């Protein structure tokens, strides 16, 4: 089963709740931000946050990063 998140995988805060329901099923996690850098220098992290953030007038989406921190995203930044 594939689990997709708008943030980064793994989402240990979610998989612990659903794992008992997936007995015998292998879960594969992928996050829309898995390849984005939030753990480099502060300048790199800030640049990435600006790139994925909402534009003026766009409703913000908030998701979790793999280190447990959060990020504010824009829908347009996530759209393929």
PDB file of N, CA and C in Angstrom:
ATOM      1  N   UNK A   1       0.847  -1.159   0.000  1.00  0.00           N
ATOM      2  CA  UNK A   1       0.000   0.000   0.000  1.00  0.00           C
ATOM      3  C   UNK A   1       0.896   1.226   0.000  1.00  0.00           C
ATOM      4  N   UNK A   2       0.560   2.189  -0.813  1.00  0.00           N
ATOM      5  CA  UNK A   2       1.312   3.434  -0.859  1.00  0.00           C
ATOM      6  C   UNK A   2       0.670   4.490   0.014  1.00  0.00           C
ATOM      7  N   UNK A   3       1.466   5.167   0.804  1.00  0.00           N
ATOM      8  CA  UNK A   3       1.001   6.261   1.649  1.00  0.00           C
ATOM      9  C   UNK A   3       1.711   7.529   1.190  1.00  0.00           C
ATOM     10  N   UNK A   4       0.946   8.505   0.738  1.00  0.00           N
ATOM     11  CA  UNK A   4       1.514   9.742   0.213  1.00  0.00           C
ATOM     12  C   UNK A   4       1.146  10.888   1.146  1.00  0.00           C
ATOM     13  N   UNK A   5       2.108  11.727   1.463  1.00  0.00           N
ATOM     14  CA  UNK A   5       1.876  12.879   2.326  1.00  0.00           C
ATOM     15  C   UNK A   5       2.347  14.145   1.616  1.00  0.00           C
ATOM     16  N   UNK A   6       1.772  15.283   2.000  1.00  0.00           N
ATOM     17  CA  UNK A   6       2.216  16.538   1.397  1.00  0.00           C
ATOM     18  C   UNK A   6       3.516  17.019   2.028  1.00  0.00           C
ATOM     19  N   UNK A   7       3.940  16.406   3.111  1.00  0.00           N
ATOM     20  CA  UNK A   7       5.183  16.782   3.776  1.00  0.00           C
ATOM     21  C   UNK A   7       6.299  15.827   3.409  1.00  0.00           C
ATOM     22  N   UNK A   8       6.998  15.321   4.415  1.00  0.00           N
ATOM     23  CA  UNK A   8       8.087  14.376   4.200  1.00  0.00           C
ATOM     24  C   UNK A   8       7.756  13.045   4.860  1.00  0.00           C
ATOM     25  N   UNK A   9       8.221  11.989   4.256  1.00  0.00           N
ATOM     26  CA  UNK A   9       8.084  10.649   4.823  1.00  0.00           C
ATOM     27  C   UNK A   9       9.407  10.296   5.503  1.00  0.00           C
ATOM     28  N   UNK A  10       9.386   9.427   6.488  1.00  0.00           N
ATOM     29  CA  UNK A  10       8.229   8.711   7.007  1.00  0.00           C
ATOM     30  C   UNK A  10       7.415   9.562   7.971  1.00  0.00           C
ATOM     31  N   UNK A  11       6.132   9.239   8.055  1.00  0.00           N
ATOM     32  CA  UNK A  11       5.230   9.919   8.982  1.00  0.00           C
ATOM     33  C   UNK A  11       4.964   8.993  10.163  1.00  0.00           C
ATOM     34  N   UNK A  12       5.944   8.906  11.043  1.00  0.00           N
ATOM     35  CA  UNK A  12       5.834   8.008  12.189  1.00  0.00           C
ATOM     36  C   UNK A  12       4.677   8.381  13.099  1.00  0.00           C
ATOM     37  N   UNK A  13       4.227   9.635  13.036  1.00  0.00           N
ATOM     38  CA  UNK A  13       3.084  10.049  13.843  1.00  0.00           C
ATOM     39  C   UNK A  13       1.777   9.458  13.313  1.00  0.00           C
ATOM     40  N   UNK A  14       1.743   9.027  12.063  1.00  0.00           N
ATOM     41  CA  UNK A  14       0.536   8.441  11.467  1.00  0.00           C
ATOM     42  C   UNK A  14       0.624   6.930  11.328  1.00  0.00           C
ATOM     43  N   UNK A  15       1.774   6.426  10.932  1.00  0.00           N
ATOM     44  CA  UNK A  15       1.876   4.994  10.646  1.00  0.00           C
ATOM     45  C   UNK A  15       1.678   4.132  11.879  1.00  0.00           C
ATOM     46  N   UNK A  16       2.027   4.640  13.037  1.00  0.00           N
ATOM     47  CA  UNK A  16       1.800   3.873  14.257  1.00  0.00           C
ATOM     48  C   UNK A  16       0.329   3.580  14.492  1.00  0.00           C
ATOM     49  N   UNK A  17      -0.536   4.501  14.086  1.00  0.00           N
ATOM     50  CA  UNK A  17      -1.977   4.316  14.258  1.00  0.00           C
ATOM     51  C   UNK A  17      -2.574   3.353  13.244  1.00  0.00           C
ATOM     52  N   UNK A  18      -2.025   3.333  12.030  1.00  0.00           N
ATOM     53  CA  UNK A  18      -2.629   2.487  11.000  1.00  0.00           C
ATOM     54  C   UNK A  18      -1.935   1.138  10.837  1.00  0.00           C
ATOM     55  N   UNK A  19      -0.736   0.980  11.371  1.00  0.00           N
ATOM     56  CA  UNK A  19       0.011  -0.269  11.220  1.00  0.00           C
ATOM     57  C   UNK A  19      -0.788  -1.494  11.670  1.00  0.00           C
ATOM     58  N   UNK A  20      -1.506  -1.437  12.804  1.00  0.00           N
ATOM     59  CA  UNK A  20      -2.280  -2.615  13.208  1.00  0.00           C
ATOM     60  C   UNK A  20      -3.371  -2.999  12.202  1.00  0.00           C
ATOM     61  N   UNK A  21      -3.800  -2.061  11.388  1.00  0.00           N
ATOM     62  CA  UNK A  21      -4.836  -2.334  10.394  1.00  0.00           C
ATOM     63  C   UNK A  21      -4.258  -2.921   9.106  1.00  0.00           C
ATOM     64  N   UNK A  22      -2.944  -2.909   8.982  1.00  0.00           N
ATOM     65  CA  UNK A  22      -2.289  -3.339   7.749  1.00  0.00           C
ATOM     66  C   UNK A  22      -1.534  -4.653   7.913  1.00  0.00           C
ATOM     67  N   UNK A  23      -2.015  -5.528   8.761  1.00  0.00           N
ATOM     68  CA  UNK A  23      -1.349  -6.802   8.984  1.00  0.00           C
ATOM     69  C   UNK A  23      -1.169  -7.535   7.658  1.00  0.00           C
ATOM     70  N   UNK A  24       0.057  -7.903   7.351  1.00  0.00           N
ATOM     71  CA  UNK A  24       0.357  -8.613   6.114  1.00  0.00           C
ATOM     72  C   UNK A  24       0.499  -7.722   4.897  1.00  0.00           C
ATOM     73  N   UNK A  25       0.379  -6.416   5.081  1.00  0.00           N
ATOM     74  CA  UNK A  25       0.484  -5.475   3.969  1.00  0.00           C
ATOM     75  C   UNK A  25       1.755  -4.650   4.153  1.00  0.00           C
ATOM     76  N   UNK A  26       2.542  -4.533   3.109  1.00  0.00           N
ATOM     77  CA  UNK A  26       3.751  -3.711   3.168  1.00  0.00           C
ATOM     78  C   UNK A  26       3.383  -2.285   2.782  1.00  0.00           C
ATOM     79  N   UNK A  27       3.659  -1.357   3.660  1.00  0.00           N
ATOM     80  CA  UNK A  27       3.369   0.056   3.398  1.00  0.00           C
ATOM     81  C   UNK A  27       4.624   0.739   2.866  1.00  0.00           C
ATOM     82  N   UNK A  28       4.453   1.506   1.809  1.00  0.00           N
ATOM     83  CA  UNK A  28       5.543   2.288   1.228  1.00  0.00           C
ATOM     84  C   UNK A  28       5.148   3.748   1.351  1.00  0.00           C
ATOM     85  N   UNK A  29       5.987   4.536   2.016  1.00  0.00           N
ATOM     86  CA  UNK A  29       5.676   5.948   2.233  1.00  0.00           C
ATOM     87  C   UNK A  29       6.479   6.831   1.285  1.00  0.00           C
ATOM     88  N   UNK A  30       5.825   7.883   0.824  1.00  0.00           N
ATOM     89  CA  UNK A  30       6.498   8.882  -0.005  1.00  0.00           C
ATOM     90  C   UNK A  30       5.897  10.240   0.320  1.00  0.00           C
ATOM     91  N   UNK A  31       6.738  11.229   0.485  1.00  0.00           N
ATOM     92  CA  UNK A  31       6.278  12.584   0.755  1.00  0.00           C
ATOM     93  C   UNK A  31       6.586  13.515  -0.400  1.00  0.00           C
ATOM     94  N   UNK A  32       5.698  14.457  -0.628  1.00  0.00           N
ATOM     95  CA  UNK A  32       5.888  15.420  -1.714  1.00  0.00           C
ATOM     96  C   UNK A  32       7.163  16.243  -1.522  1.00  0.00           C
ATOM     97  N   UNK A  33       7.616  16.373  -0.282  1.00  0.00           N
ATOM     98  CA  UNK A  33       8.809  17.184   0.004  1.00  0.00           C
ATOM     99  C   UNK A  33      10.044  16.343   0.323  1.00  0.00           C
ATOM    100  N   UNK A  34       9.998  15.042   0.034  1.00  0.00           N
ATOM    101  CA  UNK A  34      11.123  14.170   0.386  1.00  0.00           C
ATOM    102  C   UNK A  34      12.451  14.627  -0.202  1.00  0.00           C
ATOM    103  N   UNK A  35      12.438  15.211  -1.369  1.00  0.00           N
ATOM    104  CA  UNK A  35      13.690  15.620  -2.018  1.00  0.00           C
ATOM    105  C   UNK A  35      14.091  17.055  -1.705  1.00  0.00           C
ATOM    106  N   UNK A  36      13.227  17.780  -0.988  1.00  0.00           N
ATOM    107  CA  UNK A  36      13.531  19.173  -0.656  1.00  0.00           C
ATOM    108  C   UNK A  36      14.422  19.251   0.575  1.00  0.00           C
ATOM    109  N   UNK A  37      15.293  20.273   0.606  1.00  0.00           N
ATOM    110  CA  UNK A  37      16.256  20.436   1.688  1.00  0.00           C
ATOM    111  C   UNK A  37      15.720  21.359   2.775  1.00  0.00           C
ATOM    112  N   UNK A  38      15.506  20.804   3.943  1.00  0.00           N
ATOM    113  CA  UNK A  38      15.148  21.594   5.118  1.00  0.00           C
ATOM    114  C   UNK A  38      16.188  21.412   6.212  1.00  0.00           C
ATOM    115  N   UNK A  39      17.152  20.507   5.988  1.00  0.00           N
ATOM    116  CA  UNK A  39      18.115  20.157   7.026  1.00  0.00           C
ATOM    117  C   UNK A  39      19.535  20.642   6.735  1.00  0.00           C
ATOM    118  N   UNK A  40      19.680  21.500   5.737  1.00  0.00           N
ATOM    119  CA  UNK A  40      21.005  22.042   5.427  1.00  0.00           C
ATOM    120  C   UNK A  40      21.268  23.276   6.268  1.00  0.00           C
ATOM    121  N   UNK A  41      21.898  24.238   5.660  1.00  0.00           N
ATOM    122  CA  UNK A  41      22.144  25.487   6.368  1.00  0.00           C
ATOM    123  C   UNK A  41      20.818  26.215   6.574  1.00  0.00           C
ATOM    124  N   UNK A  42      20.820  27.170   7.465  1.00  0.00           N
ATOM    125  CA  UNK A  42      19.605  27.951   7.708  1.00  0.00           C
ATOM    126  C   UNK A  42      19.164  28.676   6.440  1.00  0.00           C
ATOM    127  N   UNK A  43      20.123  29.161   5.671  1.00  0.00           N
ATOM    128  CA  UNK A  43      19.795  29.852   4.415  1.00  0.00           C
ATOM    129  C   UNK A  43      19.121  28.905   3.426  1.00  0.00           C
ATOM    130  N   UNK A  44      19.619  27.653   3.329  1.00  0.00           N
ATOM    131  CA  UNK A  44      19.000  26.662   2.438  1.00  0.00           C
ATOM    132  C   UNK A  44      17.581  26.345   2.885  1.00  0.00           C
ATOM    133  N   UNK A  45      17.414  26.141   4.177  1.00  0.00           N
ATOM    134  CA  UNK A  45      16.088  25.816   4.708  1.00  0.00           C
ATOM    135  C   UNK A  45      15.114  26.961   4.465  1.00  0.00           C
ATOM    136  N   UNK A  46      15.555  28.185   4.695  1.00  0.00           N
ATOM    137  CA  UNK A  46      14.683  29.343   4.473  1.00  0.00           C
ATOM    138  C   UNK A  46      14.328  29.502   2.999  1.00  0.00           C
ATOM    139  N   UNK A  47      15.288  29.258   2.115  1.00  0.00           N
ATOM    140  CA  UNK A  47      15.022  29.342   0.676  1.00  0.00           C
ATOM    141  C   UNK A  47      13.977  28.294   0.271  1.00  0.00           C
ATOM    142  N   UNK A  48      14.122  27.079   0.780  1.00  0.00           N
ATOM    143  CA  UNK A  48      13.154  26.026   0.463  1.00  0.00           C
ATOM    144  C   UNK A  48      11.780  26.396   0.990  1.00  0.00           C
ATOM    145  N   UNK A  49      11.706  26.922   2.211  1.00  0.00           N
ATOM    146  CA  UNK A  49      10.410  27.322   2.775  1.00  0.00           C
ATOM    147  C   UNK A  49       9.747  28.398   1.912  1.00  0.00           C
ATOM    148  N   UNK A  50      10.523  29.337   1.405  1.00  0.00           N
ATOM    149  CA  UNK A  50       9.956  30.365   0.508  1.00  0.00           C
ATOM    150  C   UNK A  50       9.453  29.742  -0.790  1.00  0.00           C
ATOM    151  N   UNK A  51      10.201  28.794  -1.326  1.00  0.00           N
ATOM    152  CA  UNK A  51       9.832  28.166  -2.598  1.00  0.00           C
ATOM    153  C   UNK A  51       8.541  27.354  -2.499  1.00  0.00           C
ATOM    154  N   UNK A  52       8.298  26.716  -1.366  1.00  0.00           N
ATOM    155  CA  UNK A  52       7.105  25.862  -1.234  1.00  0.00           C
ATOM    156  C   UNK A  52       5.958  26.561  -0.521  1.00  0.00           C
ATOM    157  N   UNK A  53       6.195  27.772  -0.036  1.00  0.00           N
ATOM    158  CA  UNK A  53       5.169  28.499   0.709  1.00  0.00           C
ATOM    159  C   UNK A  53       4.036  28.993  -0.175  1.00  0.00           C
ATOM    160  N   UNK A  54       2.924  29.351   0.454  1.00  0.00           N
ATOM    161  CA  UNK A  54       1.773  29.838  -0.309  1.00  0.00           C
ATOM    162  C   UNK A  54       2.045  31.223  -0.895  1.00  0.00           C
ATOM    163  N   UNK A  55       1.431  31.477  -2.037  1.00  0.00           N
ATOM    164  CA  UNK A  55       1.498  32.809  -2.632  1.00  0.00           C
ATOM    165  C   UNK A  55       0.368  33.640  -2.038  1.00  0.00           C
ATOM    166  N   UNK A  56       0.422  34.937  -2.223  1.00  0.00           N
ATOM    167  CA  UNK A  56      -0.587  35.833  -1.665  1.00  0.00           C
ATOM    168  C   UNK A  56      -1.987  35.395  -2.103  1.00  0.00           C
ATOM    169  N   UNK A  57      -2.890  35.292  -1.135  1.00  0.00           N
ATOM    170  CA  UNK A  57      -4.270  34.912  -1.399  1.00  0.00           C
ATOM    171  C   UNK A  57      -4.517  33.410  -1.408  1.00  0.00           C
ATOM    172  N   UNK A  58      -3.466  32.621  -1.337  1.00  0.00           N
ATOM    173  CA  UNK A  58      -3.602  31.163  -1.356  1.00  0.00           C
ATOM    174  C   UNK A  58      -3.733  30.643   0.075  1.00  0.00           C
ATOM    175  N   UNK A  59      -4.680  29.749   0.301  1.00  0.00           N
ATOM    176  CA  UNK A  59      -4.853  29.167   1.632  1.00  0.00           C
ATOM    177  C   UNK A  59      -3.630  28.315   1.974  1.00  0.00           C
ATOM    178  N   UNK A  60      -3.079  28.475   3.170  1.00  0.00           N
ATOM    179  CA  UNK A  60      -1.899  27.702   3.540  1.00  0.00           C
ATOM    180  C   UNK A  60      -2.248  26.264   3.918  1.00  0.00           C
ATOM    181  N   UNK A  61      -1.336  25.359   3.618  1.00  0.00           N
ATOM    182  CA  UNK A  61      -1.407  23.971   4.057  1.00  0.00           C
ATOM    183  C   UNK A  61      -0.240  23.776   5.013  1.00  0.00           C
ATOM    184  N   UNK A  62      -0.459  23.071   6.095  1.00  0.00           N
ATOM    185  CA  UNK A  62       0.606  22.843   7.070  1.00  0.00           C
ATOM    186  C   UNK A  62       0.860  21.348   7.155  1.00  0.00           C
ATOM    187  N   UNK A  63       2.125  20.971   7.058  1.00  0.00           N
ATOM    188  CA  UNK A  63       2.479  19.561   7.133  1.00  0.00           C
ATOM    189  C   UNK A  63       3.728  19.383   7.978  1.00  0.00           C
ATOM    190  N   UNK A  64       4.025  18.129   8.239  1.00  0.00           N
ATOM    191  CA  UNK A  64       5.130  17.754   9.111  1.00  0.00           C
ATOM    192  C   UNK A  64       6.327  17.330   8.273  1.00  0.00           C
ATOM    193  N   UNK A  65       7.504  17.713   8.753  1.00  0.00           N
ATOM    194  CA  UNK A  65       8.751  17.262   8.150  1.00  0.00           C
ATOM    195  C   UNK A  65       9.267  16.057   8.929  1.00  0.00           C
ATOM    196  N   UNK A  66      10.208  15.318   8.352  1.00  0.00           N
ATOM    197  CA  UNK A  66      10.668  14.086   9.003  1.00  0.00           C
ATOM    198  C   UNK A  66      11.339  14.339  10.345  1.00  0.00           C
ATOM    199  N   UNK A  67      11.838  15.559  10.580  1.00  0.00           N
ATOM    200  CA  UNK A  67      12.464  15.851  11.874  1.00  0.00           C
ATOM    201  C   UNK A  67      11.448  16.259  12.936  1.00  0.00           C
ATOM    202  N   UNK A  68      10.154  16.259  12.574  1.00  0.00           N
ATOM    203  CA  UNK A  68       9.100  16.596  13.525  1.00  0.00           C
ATOM    204  C   UNK A  68       8.666  18.044  13.478  1.00  0.00           C
ATOM    205  N   UNK A  69       9.419  18.892  12.795  1.00  0.00           N
ATOM    206  CA  UNK A  69       9.017  20.294  12.674  1.00  0.00           C
ATOM    207  C   UNK A  69       7.932  20.412  11.607  1.00  0.00           C
ATOM    208  N   UNK A  70       7.370  21.597  11.471  1.00  0.00           N
ATOM    209  CA  UNK A  70       6.301  21.782  10.490  1.00  0.00           C
ATOM    210  C   UNK A  70       6.735  22.769   9.416  1.00  0.00           C
ATOM    211  N   UNK A  71       5.989  22.762   8.326  1.00  0.00           N
ATOM    212  CA  UNK A  71       6.253  23.657   7.209  1.00  0.00           C
ATOM    213  C   UNK A  71       4.916  24.135   6.662  1.00  0.00           C
ATOM    214  N   UNK A  72       4.868  25.398   6.250  1.00  0.00           N
ATOM    215  CA  UNK A  72       3.662  25.972   5.645  1.00  0.00           C
ATOM    216  C   UNK A  72       3.845  25.904   4.134  1.00  0.00           C
ATOM    217  N   UNK A  73       2.873  25.295   3.466  1.00  0.00           N
ATOM    218  CA  UNK A  73       2.960  25.041   2.033  1.00  0.00           C
ATOM    219  C   UNK A  73       1.863  25.752   1.275  1.00  0.00           C
ATOM    220  N   UNK A  74       2.113  25.945  -0.004  1.00  0.00           N
ATOM    221  CA  UNK A  74       1.092  26.440  -0.909  1.00  0.00           C
ATOM    222  C   UNK A  74       0.656  25.326  -1.845  1.00  0.00           C
ATOM    223  N   UNK A  75      -0.619  25.301  -2.192  1.00  0.00           N
ATOM    224  CA  UNK A  75      -1.140  24.270  -3.090  1.00  0.00           C
ATOM    225  C   UNK A  75      -0.386  24.266  -4.413  1.00  0.00           C
ATOM    226  N   UNK A  76      -0.148  25.447  -4.969  1.00  0.00           N
ATOM    227  CA  UNK A  76       0.528  25.527  -6.265  1.00  0.00           C
ATOM    228  C   UNK A  76       1.933  24.922  -6.223  1.00  0.00           C
ATOM    229  N   UNK A  77       2.598  25.026  -5.091  1.00  0.00           N
ATOM    230  CA  UNK A  77       3.943  24.458  -4.966  1.00  0.00           C
ATOM    231  C   UNK A  77       3.911  22.934  -4.972  1.00  0.00           C
ATOM    232  N   UNK A  78       2.777  22.353  -4.588  1.00  0.00           N
ATOM    233  CA  UNK A  78       2.658  20.897  -4.522  1.00  0.00           C
ATOM    234  C   UNK A  78       2.085  20.288  -5.788  1.00  0.00           C
ATOM    235  N   UNK A  79       1.405  21.095  -6.580  1.00  0.00           N
ATOM    236  CA  UNK A  79       0.761  20.568  -7.789  1.00  0.00           C
ATOM    237  C   UNK A  79       1.822  20.123  -8.794  1.00  0.00           C
ATOM    238  N   UNK A  80       1.569  18.989  -9.451  1.00  0.00           N
ATOM    239  CA  UNK A  80       2.553  18.493 -10.429  1.00  0.00           C
ATOM    240  C   UNK A  80       2.688  19.411 -11.624  1.00  0.00           C
TER     241      UNK A  80
END
